[in-house]
Amino acid sequence: MSTPTEKKKPLYKRWWFIVLAIAIIGGVAASMGGGDSADQTADQTASSDSTTAQQEIVAGISDVVTSGDFEIVVSGLGERTETIGDEYFQEEAQGEYIPVSLSLTNRGSESAYVSDGDIKLVSGETTYSSDTGAIMYADDAFAFEEINPGNTLSGTLYFDVPAGTEVDSLTFSGGLFDTDAVIKLN
């Protein structure tokens, strides 16, 4: 009498093979992105070193500061106001608007999006986002733009803060893994 032979599971149905396949796919996906990984690692290290060195220097209004592929220059703070717009079409602040005039230049080799959410106004330990609704009421406001390589976007962001708030600085993040640029405003 012969015993039935036990069928083995195919390799691709074994738990350890699935875990190994996911790890390999994840590693390949992480290393992709326009160049070999040795060049990317060198570029990221150089970028990180230059950004860290830049943050050690106190940047102020009119100084060029870099974060990721972007350069940012804050040209000044406008006069505080309680409304944005004209006599017919306007928005009222909850507190008061602080207008910040700035320019962003894409120094990368590909077009990139910049969002007003990448830029924060800082007062002590408190950070403020710009009022994205301001683009409807102010001619010079921007919220989310694509900037081609070498081009510069200039405009104003409007931050709705409590009346009388003293602001210290403005931070800008050029990308998810980039160190924030810090511009002192006083």
XYZ file of N, CA and C in Angstrom:
558
model
N 0.827 -1.151 0.000
C 0.000 0.000 0.000
C 0.893 1.242 0.000
N 0.590 2.136 -0.891
C 1.427 3.333 -1.005
C 0.732 4.511 -0.318
N 1.538 5.390 0.211
C 0.990 6.567 0.895
C 0.827 7.698 -0.104
N -0.210 8.459 0.058
C -0.390 9.578 -0.865
C 0.742 10.592 -0.664
N 1.221 11.125 -1.757
C 2.290 12.123 -1.675
C 1.688 13.478 -1.345
N 2.350 14.127 -0.465
C 1.882 15.443 -0.037
C 2.359 16.473 -1.049
N 1.435 17.264 -1.570
C 1.803 18.305 -2.523
C 2.389 19.484 -1.766
N 3.476 20.000 -2.265
C 4.084 21.180 -1.665
C 3.440 22.421 -2.253
N 3.344 23.478 -1.414
C 2.829 24.752 -1.891
C 3.829 25.333 -2.880
N 3.315 25.977 -3.920
C 4.235 26.661 -4.831
C 4.981 27.758 -4.070
N 6.157 28.093 -4.542
C 7.019 29.068 -3.894
C 6.322 30.409 -3.689
N 5.557 30.846 -4.686
C 4.929 32.169 -4.598
C 3.774 32.236 -3.608
N 3.349 31.096 -3.041
C 2.266 31.086 -2.060
C 2.778 30.954 -0.628
N 4.078 30.933 -0.435
C 4.637 30.809 0.904
C 4.784 32.193 1.525
N 4.503 32.299 2.815
C 4.483 33.595 3.492
C 5.819 34.303 3.431
N 6.903 33.592 3.600
C 8.219 34.241 3.610
C 8.581 34.777 2.225
N 8.090 34.119 1.178
C 8.368 34.590 -0.180
C 7.615 35.901 -0.440
N 6.394 35.983 0.030
C 5.596 37.201 -0.154
C 6.244 38.375 0.585
N 6.679 38.160 1.820
C 7.340 39.211 2.596
C 8.627 39.653 1.891
N 9.404 38.705 1.393
C 10.645 39.019 0.687
C 10.352 39.819 -0.588
N 9.320 39.436 -1.335
C 8.960 40.145 -2.562
C 8.541 41.586 -2.270
N 7.773 41.782 -1.225
C 7.350 43.145 -0.853
C 8.555 43.990 -0.465
N 9.490 43.418 0.282
C 10.687 44.160 0.688
C 11.532 44.547 -0.525
N 11.664 43.664 -1.472
C 12.458 43.954 -2.672
C 11.781 45.025 -3.510
N 10.480 44.898 -3.712
C 9.739 45.898 -4.491
C 9.833 47.264 -3.816
N 9.684 47.312 -2.491
C 9.806 48.569 -1.757
C 11.190 49.186 -1.902
N 12.224 48.363 -1.851
C 13.595 48.863 -2.013
C 13.841 49.409 -3.405
N 13.337 48.728 -4.416
C 13.493 49.194 -5.796
C 12.736 50.507 -5.989
N 11.520 50.596 -5.484
C 10.725 51.814 -5.629
C 11.395 52.995 -4.920
N 11.983 52.759 -3.759
C 12.641 53.841 -3.018
C 13.885 54.348 -3.727
N 14.555 53.482 -4.459
C 15.790 53.909 -5.112
C 15.555 54.503 -6.492
N 14.327 54.420 -7.010
C 14.026 54.992 -8.320
C 13.803 56.486 -8.195
N 13.880 57.180 -9.313
C 13.570 58.594 -9.266
C 14.536 59.450 -10.033
N 15.135 58.998 -11.099
C 15.947 59.851 -11.946
C 17.416 59.798 -11.668
N 18.036 58.689 -11.783
C 19.475 58.595 -11.602
C 19.790 57.402 -10.733
N 21.071 57.027 -10.716
C 21.396 55.878 -9.890
C 21.478 56.305 -8.432
N 21.301 55.345 -7.534
C 21.156 55.672 -6.117
C 22.419 56.277 -5.526
N 23.580 55.967 -6.041
C 24.816 56.565 -5.525
C 24.820 58.067 -5.782
N 24.388 58.482 -6.993
C 24.319 59.913 -7.304
C 23.276 60.605 -6.438
N 22.125 59.953 -6.245
C 21.072 60.551 -5.429
C 21.540 60.723 -3.992
N 22.212 59.721 -3.447
C 22.697 59.810 -2.080
C 23.691 60.952 -1.940
N 24.590 61.094 -2.909
C 25.562 62.179 -2.879
C 24.858 63.525 -2.985
N 23.849 63.636 -3.883
C 23.106 64.882 -4.031
C 22.354 65.223 -2.756
N 21.712 64.222 -2.134
C 20.954 64.479 -0.920
C 21.878 64.910 0.216
N 23.050 64.284 0.314
C 24.004 64.657 1.352
C 24.491 66.075 1.142
N 24.837 66.429 -0.099
C 25.308 67.780 -0.393
C 24.208 68.793 -0.129
N 22.971 68.478 -0.531
C 21.853 69.385 -0.309
C 21.601 69.557 1.181
N 21.652 68.477 1.927
C 21.428 68.538 3.358
C 22.509 69.366 4.039
N 23.766 69.176 3.637
C 24.864 69.936 4.222
C 24.721 71.418 3.938
N 24.359 71.796 2.699
C 24.244 73.209 2.358
C 23.047 73.841 3.054
N 21.948 73.102 3.201
C 20.774 73.640 3.875
C 21.064 73.841 5.353
N 21.737 72.864 5.987
C 22.081 72.991 7.391
C 22.997 74.181 7.601
N 23.994 74.335 6.731
C 24.902 75.466 6.850
C 24.145 76.773 6.671
N 23.164 76.791 5.770
C 22.395 78.002 5.512
C 21.568 78.375 6.734
N 21.040 77.399 7.456
C 20.225 77.714 8.616
C 21.071 78.261 9.753
N 22.366 77.970 9.770
C 23.227 78.507 10.801
C 23.431 80.008 10.598
N 23.279 80.485 9.379
C 23.367 81.906 9.080
C 21.983 82.500 9.296
N 21.916 83.597 10.018
C 20.630 84.244 10.250
C 20.234 84.990 8.983
N 19.188 84.513 8.346
C 18.696 85.152 7.128
C 17.635 86.163 7.518
N 17.589 87.237 6.771
C 16.611 88.275 7.061
C 15.885 88.696 5.802
N 15.127 89.761 5.927
C 14.395 90.308 4.787
C 15.397 90.686 3.705
N 15.086 90.345 2.466
C 15.892 90.573 1.252
C 17.046 89.592 1.073
N 17.269 88.665 2.028
C 18.301 87.638 1.870
C 17.744 86.467 1.071
N 18.597 85.838 0.265
C 18.212 84.652 -0.491
C 18.448 83.426 0.402
N 17.408 82.616 0.585
C 17.489 81.425 1.415
C 17.042 80.235 0.572
N 17.710 79.094 0.738
C 17.422 77.903 -0.061
C 16.815 76.799 0.791
N 15.812 76.125 0.221
C 15.256 74.907 0.782
C 14.904 74.009 -0.391
N 15.538 72.852 -0.454
C 15.326 71.958 -1.591
C 15.784 72.624 -2.867
N 14.959 72.559 -3.915
C 15.286 73.173 -5.201
C 14.822 74.624 -5.294
N 14.312 75.181 -4.215
C 13.764 76.532 -4.250
C 14.642 77.532 -3.514
N 14.652 78.746 -4.043
C 15.215 79.895 -3.343
C 14.046 80.800 -3.003
N 14.056 81.331 -1.804
C 12.988 82.230 -1.371
C 13.611 83.538 -0.896
N 12.978 84.628 -1.257
C 13.387 85.955 -0.801
C 12.133 86.662 -0.293
N 12.157 87.064 0.966
C 11.068 87.857 1.524
C 11.451 89.314 1.317
N 10.638 90.040 0.572
C 10.976 91.436 0.293
C 10.403 92.390 1.330
N 9.436 91.949 2.108
C 8.946 92.808 3.175
C 7.571 92.438 3.683
N 7.218 93.073 4.779
C 5.894 92.935 5.361
C 5.097 94.171 4.992
N 3.852 93.957 4.575
C 2.989 95.079 4.244
C 2.305 95.628 5.480
N 1.533 96.656 5.280
C 0.777 97.267 6.374
C -0.352 96.323 6.786
N -0.498 96.136 8.065
C -1.573 95.277 8.585
C -2.925 95.876 8.223
N -3.879 94.999 7.949
C -5.208 95.459 7.557
C -6.264 94.471 8.050
N -7.476 94.944 8.190
C -8.568 94.077 8.631
C -9.361 93.506 7.464
N -9.156 94.060 6.257
C -9.872 93.554 5.084
C -8.927 93.437 3.888
N -9.302 92.554 2.961
C -8.597 92.399 1.688
C -9.637 92.575 0.597
N -9.275 93.263 -0.463
C -10.174 93.439 -1.592
C -10.517 94.894 -1.811
N -11.559 95.094 -2.604
C -11.999 96.463 -2.887
C -13.331 96.720 -2.182
N -13.949 97.849 -2.479
C -15.175 98.222 -1.782
C -16.359 97.300 -2.079
N -16.302 96.565 -3.207
C -17.420 95.704 -3.596
C -17.201 94.217 -3.275
N -15.967 93.804 -3.281
C -15.650 92.388 -3.156
C -14.486 92.260 -2.184
N -14.774 91.908 -0.926
C -13.716 91.877 0.072
C -13.937 90.784 1.102
N -12.872 90.509 1.828
C -12.866 89.504 2.893
C -12.377 90.179 4.165
N -13.054 89.903 5.275
C -12.658 90.488 6.550
C -11.902 89.459 7.379
N -10.823 89.891 8.007
C -9.995 89.011 8.839
C -10.706 88.690 10.145
N -10.369 87.551 10.715
C -10.842 87.224 12.059
C -10.128 88.121 13.069
N -8.851 88.395 12.787
C -8.044 89.300 13.601
C -7.586 90.446 12.717
N -6.384 90.283 12.148
C -5.875 91.230 11.152
C -4.953 90.492 10.198
N -4.887 90.977 8.963
C -4.024 90.364 7.964
C -2.632 90.982 8.032
N -1.627 90.111 7.966
C -0.256 90.561 7.785
C 0.149 90.124 6.383
N 0.321 91.060 5.450
C 0.762 90.696 4.110
C 2.283 90.522 4.080
N 2.735 89.417 3.474
C 4.167 89.144 3.331
C 4.469 89.024 1.842
N 5.284 89.942 1.325
C 5.683 89.915 -0.092
C 6.937 89.071 -0.223
N 6.921 88.160 -1.205
C 8.064 87.264 -1.378
C 8.174 86.804 -2.816
N 9.295 86.175 -3.115
C 9.482 85.546 -4.429
C 10.123 84.181 -4.217
N 9.729 83.235 -5.063
C 10.265 81.870 -5.045
C 10.834 81.562 -6.413
N 12.051 81.026 -6.447
C 12.693 80.647 -7.702
C 12.961 79.154 -7.686
N 12.596 78.469 -8.769
C 12.853 77.040 -8.910
C 14.248 76.870 -9.492
N 15.195 76.368 -8.703
C 16.570 76.124 -9.151
C 16.786 74.661 -9.542
N 15.718 73.866 -9.554
C 15.811 72.460 -9.930
C 15.824 72.282 -11.439
N 15.777 71.046 -11.883
C 15.806 70.739 -13.308
C 14.438 70.310 -13.841
N 13.424 70.318 -12.985
C 12.066 69.959 -13.391
C 11.084 70.960 -12.784
N 9.907 71.073 -13.415
C 8.890 71.942 -12.841
C 8.481 71.373 -11.482
N 8.068 72.261 -10.591
C 7.684 71.836 -9.249
C 6.556 72.729 -8.752
N 5.727 72.153 -7.921
C 4.626 72.906 -7.341
C 5.061 73.473 -5.997
N 4.589 74.660 -5.732
C 4.786 75.272 -4.422
C 3.413 75.681 -3.921
N 3.203 75.450 -2.657
C 1.903 75.741 -2.055
C 2.081 76.777 -0.953
N 1.055 77.571 -0.761
C 1.101 78.512 0.349
C 1.201 77.768 1.680
N 0.809 76.507 1.710
C 0.924 75.688 2.921
C 2.359 75.348 3.277
N 3.291 75.538 2.333
C 4.713 75.296 2.591
C 5.358 76.461 3.327
N 4.616 77.557 3.484
C 5.151 78.782 4.071
C 4.350 79.113 5.317
N 5.039 79.275 6.440
C 4.375 79.545 7.721
C 4.948 80.809 8.353
N 4.096 81.537 9.032
C 4.491 82.704 9.797
C 4.624 82.258 11.250
N 5.685 82.661 11.924
C 5.970 82.176 13.270
C 5.971 83.330 14.267
N 5.281 83.097 15.379
C 5.267 84.029 16.505
C 5.529 83.209 17.757
N 6.753 83.252 18.258
C 7.116 82.419 19.416
C 7.011 80.955 19.061
N 6.155 80.230 19.758
C 5.940 78.804 19.501
C 4.726 78.555 18.609
N 4.086 79.615 18.157
C 2.858 79.505 17.368
C 3.158 79.724 15.894
N 2.584 78.865 15.034
C 2.750 79.036 13.591
C 1.397 79.318 12.957
N 1.422 80.171 11.937
C 0.210 80.562 11.231
C 0.334 80.210 9.758
N -0.752 79.696 9.195
C -0.837 79.436 7.758
C -1.441 80.653 7.090
N -1.152 80.803 5.805
C -1.737 81.935 5.087
C -3.210 81.660 4.800
N -3.944 82.702 4.538
C -5.366 82.616 4.234
C -5.513 82.313 2.743
N -5.833 81.066 2.406
C -5.923 80.678 0.995
C -7.070 81.387 0.291
N -8.050 81.856 1.024
C -9.148 82.598 0.421
C -8.715 83.961 -0.105
N -7.553 84.419 0.317
C -7.069 85.741 -0.100
C -6.852 85.823 -1.605
N -6.604 84.689 -2.267
C -6.371 84.741 -3.720
C -7.592 85.243 -4.469
N -8.755 85.142 -3.859
C -9.975 85.622 -4.501
C -10.137 87.135 -4.366
N -9.467 87.720 -3.386
C -9.685 89.128 -3.074
C -8.482 90.031 -3.368
N -7.302 89.462 -3.435
C -6.092 90.266 -3.654
C -5.471 89.892 -4.997
N -5.123 90.899 -5.769
C -4.563 90.661 -7.105
C -3.184 90.002 -7.073
N -2.431 90.226 -6.012
C -1.048 89.753 -5.969
C -0.848 88.504 -5.124
N -1.927 87.857 -4.658
C -1.817 86.682 -3.792
C -1.648 85.412 -4.611
N -0.987 84.418 -4.024
C -0.919 83.106 -4.656
C -1.135 82.028 -3.611
N -1.598 80.854 -4.065
C -1.885 79.767 -3.140
C -1.211 78.469 -3.551
N -1.287 78.084 -4.813
C -0.730 76.816 -5.263
C -0.340 77.006 -6.720
N 0.937 76.989 -6.994
C 1.415 77.288 -8.338
C 2.479 76.291 -8.775
N 2.551 76.071 -10.078
C 3.639 75.287 -10.657
C 4.681 76.266 -11.188
N 5.948 76.006 -10.851
C 7.030 76.878 -11.295
C 7.996 76.034 -12.119
N 8.232 76.451 -13.355
C 9.186 75.756 -14.213
C 10.617 76.087 -13.796
N 11.588 75.236 -14.165
C 12.985 75.471 -13.786
C 13.462 76.847 -14.242
N 14.134 77.550 -13.337
C 14.682 78.859 -13.642
C 13.693 79.996 -13.511
N 12.408 79.711 -13.381
C 11.396 80.762 -13.268
C 11.196 81.184 -11.823
N 10.674 82.401 -11.663
C 10.418 82.970 -10.344
C 8.949 83.349 -10.231
N 8.351 83.035 -9.112
C 6.983 83.408 -8.782
C 7.053 84.466 -7.690
N 6.443 85.598 -7.933
C 6.410 86.668 -6.930
C 4.972 86.958 -6.567
N 4.757 87.272 -5.311
C 3.410 87.594 -4.870
C 3.362 87.872 -3.389
N 2.163 87.900 -2.871
C 1.951 88.207 -1.459
C 1.100 87.122 -0.833
N 1.476 86.735 0.372
C 0.663 85.835 1.179
C 0.058 86.659 2.298
N -1.194 86.369 2.621
C -1.899 87.101 3.667
C -2.154 86.157 4.834
N -1.613 86.505 5.993
C -1.754 85.695 7.198
C -2.742 86.375 8.134
N -3.813 85.666 8.488
C -4.833 86.172 9.401
C -4.402 85.782 10.811
N -3.973 86.776 11.603
C -3.465 86.530 12.952
C -4.260 87.393 13.933
N -4.231 87.045 15.227
C -4.888 87.903 16.208
C -4.292 89.319 16.170
N -5.136 90.314 16.339
C -4.683 91.712 16.303
C -3.539 91.928 17.287
N -2.507 92.624 16.816
C -1.358 92.949 17.658
C -0.306 91.860 17.774
N -0.462 90.738 17.065
C 0.505 89.643 17.140
C 1.865 90.100 16.636
N 2.893 89.857 17.436
C 4.272 90.143 17.021
C 4.825 88.887 16.353
N 5.336 89.022 15.146
C 5.864 87.871 14.417
C 7.387 87.883 14.446
N 7.971 86.677 14.512
C 9.419 86.527 14.602
C 10.048 86.190 13.263
N 9.444 85.211 12.575
C 10.078 84.686 11.376
C 9.066 84.061 10.443
N 9.570 83.677 9.288
C 8.788 82.978 8.282
C 9.575 81.720 7.946
N 8.903 80.571 7.857
C 9.578 79.336 7.469
C 9.039 78.860 6.134
N 9.923 78.248 5.351
C 9.546 77.699 4.049
C 10.144 76.311 3.913
N 9.315 75.346 3.515
C 9.768 73.990 3.268
C 9.717 73.708 1.778
N 10.886 73.504 1.160
C 10.964 73.252 -0.271
C 10.538 71.860 -0.674
N 10.415 70.946 0.260
C 10.005 69.586 -0.052
C 9.851 68.767 1.214
N 9.295 67.595 1.059
C 8.984 66.730 2.188
C 10.211 66.404 3.037
N 11.365 66.158 2.399
C 12.549 65.753 3.136
C 13.581 66.866 3.252
N 13.204 68.085 2.868
C 14.130 69.204 2.922
C 14.023 69.943 4.250
N 15.139 70.501 4.686
C 15.166 71.295 5.886
C 14.499 72.630 5.621
N 13.716 73.107 6.567
C 13.018 74.372 6.401
C 14.002 75.539 6.337
N 13.698 76.486 5.458
C 14.420 77.749 5.419
C 13.770 78.664 6.441
N 14.571 79.452 7.157
C 14.051 80.357 8.173
C 14.499 81.771 7.858
N 13.526 82.704 7.796
C 13.816 84.107 7.532
C 13.328 84.913 8.730
N 14.247 85.589 9.402
C 13.891 86.444 10.535
C 13.213 87.705 10.014
N 12.121 88.116 10.655
C 11.344 89.263 10.186
C 11.520 90.493 11.057
N 12.257 90.384 12.153
C 12.463 91.561 12.994
C 13.924 91.747 13.319
